[in-house]
Amino acid sequence: MNLETHHKKIESLLKQMTLSEKVDLLSGLNKWYTVPIERLGIPSVVMTDGPHGIRTEGHGSNRIVGTATAYPHGVAMASTWNRDLIERMGVGLAEETRQMGCHIILGPCVNIVRSPLGGRNFETFSEDPYLAGQIGVAYVKGVQSQRIGVSLKHYAANNQEIERFRGNSVVDERTLREIYLPAFETVVKEAQPWTVMCSYNRINGIYASEHEVLLRKILKEEWGFDGVVVSDWGAVHDIFSPIQAGLDLEMPGPARYFGQALEAAVNTWQVDECLVDDAARRMLGLLFRAGVMEKVELPKGSGDTPAHRALAREVANEAMVLLKNEANQLPFDRSQIKKLAVIGLNAISVVSGGGSSRVDPHHWATPLEGLRAKLCNDMEIFYEPGYDNRSNPRTVEKERFTHPDGQTQGLQAELFNNLDLSGQPAVTRVDTQIKNWWGGGGPATGVIDPKHFSIRWTGSFTPTESGETQFFLSNTGTARVWLDGELILDNDVGLRTSSNIDGESMVAKAALKLEKGRAYAFKAEYISGERNPFALVHLSYKPALGVEGDLLERAVSLARDCDAAIIVAGLSDTFESEGYDRPEMDLPGDQDALIRAVAAVNPNTAVVVNAGAPVAMDWTEAVDAVLLAYYPGQEGGHALADILFGDVNPSGKLTVTFPKRLEDNPAYINYPGVRDVYYGERIFVGYRYYEKKDVQPLFPFGHGLSYTRFAYRGLAWPEQVGTGEDFKVSLTVENIGEVPGHEVVQLYIRDVESALVRPVKELKGFEKVYLAPGEKTKVTFKLTPRDLSYYDPHLPGWVAEPGEFEVLVGASSQDIRLSGTFELL
Ligand code: BGC
């Protein structure tokens, strides 16, 4: 939205504001709200996390309450390669953001996948900047079409979680320009995001929040970004350099640097007031964009609608990637199957990445539920867990707790403004789980002292399975848990600061034999301790699996007895998360052995993999069918059943190369670094590296099979292109198989000879088409001089070097069907 129309009003407001009001506008009130200026009728802007659904959480006045549609995660969205679909999903996300009373969703995340181990790979789109940019544009256009804003994140070179708050990404300029910045650049130029979130890390020694070259020079001046640069939560470390560099908004609140400290800095001539004015002007622009400054009619919001559920399923349907399908093993023919074995703990779980992007959905469909819903009248379905992949426990869910009123899901929470739970509670409310890191405002802003409080939770806990249940309590201060009156966890770890927050030493564990379905009286207490800078508590568990004996043997014997077996394999809920990286690429819990053993007794076996990033799969030779389901969101179970039984033809394509071994990954030697992370592979990230070095991956970038076949014909391209000219490439694609389906047609450019070393080829276009059997269509790509260019840091600038180029069109980076040579004059 163009701010020109509001220019006069913004300038007039700015003139009326005192310095103190201007700096107020530049920081948060609490975790999600900006500071309102009542005197001038300026309300707060409210933000909440994305990217794949609206995060509902928080307590007190900054609480965002409710449940939200959980869409497939970022990498899965991008695997659809479908701009139109992601734009529609963006509209759905915006409708829910509005319904939650928020104005901005904190996403999308367009950081590049560098190492398979990066904890937040699942949240982002791809190893390829072009693809990440295109999907980012679609997402932002969709959201912002509803007059809800986005926060494009995390700017920049933020590609791992190890040392996430202070790590230093050491990246040369060409690599930044060609790999780590273009997705941001494209989204800024083509979709005008309302805000961009700078990352926690440093880039070449300078914190992203203080990086004048990245924020002011490149983002604002060169790319013309007219929105607000917001800090990642807690990423500001100074009063002076961030405002100088172009940071506009410090989050979360209350301000540590941009409030009174900034005002004092202006008053003592250490900061020029015009810098504050620029930031305040941008904040006012944001308020006008959000429509909160005037009585405008805003699009209507909506929450759990059939349309949103259908959209979540559609995205999951198009995201899943059929990696292998020997002898057309899939789709399964339901008329041939009387008994189906569904194996894997992930078949009864809904796996999702962890951290700020976690969504509390309206409902979850597990794979087993999805299969049962589709097939219950056609066949008998049996389940075995097969493996235990739970390396980390998961948060005890609200469904397990019942409030003392006997009805409400969750626990009664009583909050006290003292350290001994004495007297009347200052706040009584329902908490759905015990998982809190009380930054900023504490557990109830303005009512409870954030550094000096205690909480008691009461209700009951009901397990879903009988057997050994393990509980884990992680906290600062003191926390205790009682079950049926017995103290089972007692954890007194004292106060912690950012330098001694360390997972393991803060965890108490207990293992108890519990009975399925029985309600156990539950009580827990938390005491922050005097002036605790990091008040946190987390109650997690590993529920009993509900079976006796050897998991693998039980699964094998079931598979032997059935006509087909589906193994739902992969990572469990807590492997990929914000806050940490994975230690390795292997599948946990003996899954490799299980897959081989099941396939050996039942050749009609398909393996489904849940992961948001590459995992090692050295068993692919042993099975005929492998489907990558990612973390497919709340409708994932249904989407999976649709694909396995042929109601939907798979069309997802990999956005990240799957290497055979972790050691093959280009970042392997320099990852994770210590505090400095050398981006030593430079521009050779993902397929750019595997191709240059001729290292065969397990599955290449862009790969994904279909139940039908497509023919590519009639490539038309200019044999000569003038310097500075746009040009077109076209071809015809025909569905020559038996069933309808989508195909993702990919266009790569190769610079045959160049002064600087270049990748073998680079993605510069794609189109997704849907064709009935026998149907054909013409696909046209428009290319620009930039698509032929590399970045020369000595100019500095983009260079399209005259000489020979190739245009390569295919179904994956390794499955090129048509090519042509042309000369750049
Ligand atoms: C994350 C962001 C998130 C923010 C607010 C940060 O720790 O890095 O992605 O949007 O918290 O929850």
PDB file of N, CA and C in Angstrom, residues 93-122:
ATOM      1  N   LEU A  93      -4.276 -17.023   6.168  1.00  0.00           N
ATOM      2  CA  LEU A  93      -3.503 -16.636   7.363  1.00  0.00           C
ATOM      3  C   LEU A  93      -3.922 -15.253   7.839  1.00  0.00           C
ATOM      4  N   ALA A  94      -4.114 -14.356   6.880  1.00  0.00           N
ATOM      5  CA  ALA A  94      -4.500 -12.985   7.239  1.00  0.00           C
ATOM      6  C   ALA A  94      -5.874 -12.966   7.896  1.00  0.00           C
ATOM      7  N   GLU A  95      -6.787 -13.765   7.378  1.00  0.00           N
ATOM      8  CA  GLU A  95      -8.136 -13.782   7.962  1.00  0.00           C
ATOM      9  C   GLU A  95      -8.082 -14.199   9.429  1.00  0.00           C
ATOM     10  N   GLU A  96      -7.211 -15.152   9.725  1.00  0.00           N
ATOM     11  CA  GLU A  96      -7.112 -15.589  11.127  1.00  0.00           C
ATOM     12  C   GLU A  96      -6.348 -14.573  11.977  1.00  0.00           C
ATOM     13  N   THR A  97      -5.350 -13.919  11.379  1.00  0.00           N
ATOM     14  CA  THR A  97      -4.624 -12.875  12.115  1.00  0.00           C
ATOM     15  C   THR A  97      -5.612 -11.799  12.543  1.00  0.00           C
ATOM     16  N   ARG A  98      -6.477 -11.422  11.601  1.00  0.00           N
ATOM     17  CA  ARG A  98      -7.487 -10.394  11.897  1.00  0.00           C
ATOM     18  C   ARG A  98      -8.419 -10.879  13.004  1.00  0.00           C
ATOM     19  N   GLN A  99      -8.849 -12.126  12.898  1.00  0.00           N
ATOM     20  CA  GLN A  99      -9.794 -12.630  13.891  1.00  0.00           C
ATOM     21  C   GLN A  99      -9.192 -12.637  15.300  1.00  0.00           C
ATOM     22  N   MET A 100      -7.877 -12.834  15.370  1.00  0.00           N
ATOM     23  CA  MET A 100      -7.190 -12.842  16.662  1.00  0.00           C
ATOM     24  C   MET A 100      -6.966 -11.424  17.193  1.00  0.00           C
ATOM     25  N   GLY A 101      -7.358 -10.433  16.422  1.00  0.00           N
ATOM     26  CA  GLY A 101      -7.174  -9.054  16.868  1.00  0.00           C
ATOM     27  C   GLY A 101      -5.755  -8.553  16.622  1.00  0.00           C
ATOM     28  N   CYS A 102      -5.047  -9.161  15.697  1.00  0.00           N
ATOM     29  CA  CYS A 102      -3.668  -8.742  15.416  1.00  0.00           C
ATOM     30  C   CYS A 102      -3.604  -8.048  14.054  1.00  0.00           C
ATOM     31  N   HIS A 103      -2.500  -7.312  13.855  1.00  0.00           N
ATOM     32  CA  HIS A 103      -2.323  -6.589  12.588  1.00  0.00           C
ATOM     33  C   HIS A 103      -1.188  -7.122  11.748  1.00  0.00           C
ATOM     34  N   ILE A 104      -0.265  -7.840  12.410  1.00  0.00           N
ATOM     35  CA  ILE A 104       0.928  -8.293  11.679  1.00  0.00           C
ATOM     36  C   ILE A 104       1.253  -9.727  12.049  1.00  0.00           C
ATOM     37  N   ILE A 105       1.536 -10.529  11.032  1.00  0.00           N
ATOM     38  CA  ILE A 105       1.990 -11.899  11.284  1.00  0.00           C
ATOM     39  C   ILE A 105       3.512 -11.924  11.067  1.00  0.00           C
ATOM     40  N   LEU A 106       4.223 -12.490  12.019  1.00  0.00           N
ATOM     41  CA  LEU A 106       5.689 -12.478  11.952  1.00  0.00           C
ATOM     42  C   LEU A 106       6.200 -13.610  11.057  1.00  0.00           C
ATOM     43  N   GLY A 107       6.172 -13.381   9.804  1.00  0.00           N
ATOM     44  CA  GLY A 107       6.624 -14.312   8.783  1.00  0.00           C
ATOM     45  C   GLY A 107       6.364 -13.637   7.464  1.00  0.00           C
ATOM     46  N   PRO A 108       6.799 -14.180   6.345  1.00  0.00           N
ATOM     47  CA  PRO A 108       7.457 -15.469   6.200  1.00  0.00           C
ATOM     48  C   PRO A 108       8.947 -15.397   6.485  1.00  0.00           C
ATOM     49  N   CYS A 109       9.528 -16.573   6.596  1.00  0.00           N
ATOM     50  CA  CYS A 109      10.965 -16.701   6.823  1.00  0.00           C
ATOM     51  C   CYS A 109      11.598 -17.138   5.494  1.00  0.00           C
ATOM     52  N   VAL A 110      12.488 -16.324   4.966  1.00  0.00           N
ATOM     53  CA  VAL A 110      13.063 -16.644   3.645  1.00  0.00           C
ATOM     54  C   VAL A 110      14.562 -16.928   3.730  1.00  0.00           C
ATOM     55  N   ASN A 111      15.044 -17.254   4.923  1.00  0.00           N
ATOM     56  CA  ASN A 111      16.474 -17.579   5.036  1.00  0.00           C
ATOM     57  C   ASN A 111      16.809 -18.839   4.241  1.00  0.00           C
ATOM     58  N   ILE A 112      18.027 -18.890   3.798  1.00  0.00           N
ATOM     59  CA  ILE A 112      18.463 -20.000   2.936  1.00  0.00           C
ATOM     60  C   ILE A 112      18.863 -21.213   3.784  1.00  0.00           C
ATOM     61  N   VAL A 113      18.462 -22.389   3.322  1.00  0.00           N
ATOM     62  CA  VAL A 113      18.876 -23.617   4.011  1.00  0.00           C
ATOM     63  C   VAL A 113      20.327 -23.890   3.630  1.00  0.00           C
ATOM     64  N   ARG A 114      21.204 -23.820   4.621  1.00  0.00           N
ATOM     65  CA  ARG A 114      22.639 -23.972   4.343  1.00  0.00           C
ATOM     66  C   ARG A 114      23.127 -25.360   4.756  1.00  0.00           C
ATOM     67  N   SER A 115      22.854 -25.726   6.010  1.00  0.00           N
ATOM     68  CA  SER A 115      23.222 -27.060   6.480  1.00  0.00           C
ATOM     69  C   SER A 115      21.937 -27.833   6.754  1.00  0.00           C
ATOM     70  N   PRO A 116      21.926 -29.147   6.497  1.00  0.00           N
ATOM     71  CA  PRO A 116      20.714 -29.927   6.812  1.00  0.00           C
ATOM     72  C   PRO A 116      20.372 -29.884   8.301  1.00  0.00           C
ATOM     73  N   LEU A 117      21.328 -29.494   9.130  1.00  0.00           N
ATOM     74  CA  LEU A 117      21.120 -29.574  10.575  1.00  0.00           C
ATOM     75  C   LEU A 117      20.489 -28.320  11.183  1.00  0.00           C
ATOM     76  N   GLY A 118      20.408 -27.255  10.431  1.00  0.00           N
ATOM     77  CA  GLY A 118      19.877 -25.983  10.953  1.00  0.00           C
ATOM     78  C   GLY A 118      18.511 -26.191  11.609  1.00  0.00           C
ATOM     79  N   GLY A 119      18.368 -25.736  12.846  1.00  0.00           N
ATOM     80  CA  GLY A 119      17.149 -26.009  13.618  1.00  0.00           C
ATOM     81  C   GLY A 119      15.889 -25.425  13.020  1.00  0.00           C
ATOM     82  N   ARG A 120      16.011 -24.335  12.246  1.00  0.00           N
ATOM     83  CA  ARG A 120      14.808 -23.690  11.715  1.00  0.00           C
ATOM     84  C   ARG A 120      14.633 -23.905  10.222  1.00  0.00           C
ATOM     85  N   ASN A 121      15.318 -24.903   9.667  1.00  0.00           N
ATOM     86  CA  ASN A 121      15.146 -25.177   8.236  1.00  0.00           C
ATOM     87  C   ASN A 121      13.682 -25.388   7.872  1.00  0.00           C
ATOM     88  N   PHE A 122      12.951 -26.029   8.766  1.00  0.00           N
ATOM     89  CA  PHE A 122      11.556 -26.364   8.461  1.00  0.00           C
ATOM     90  C   PHE A 122      10.692 -25.117   8.289  1.00  0.00           C
TER      91      PHE A 122
END
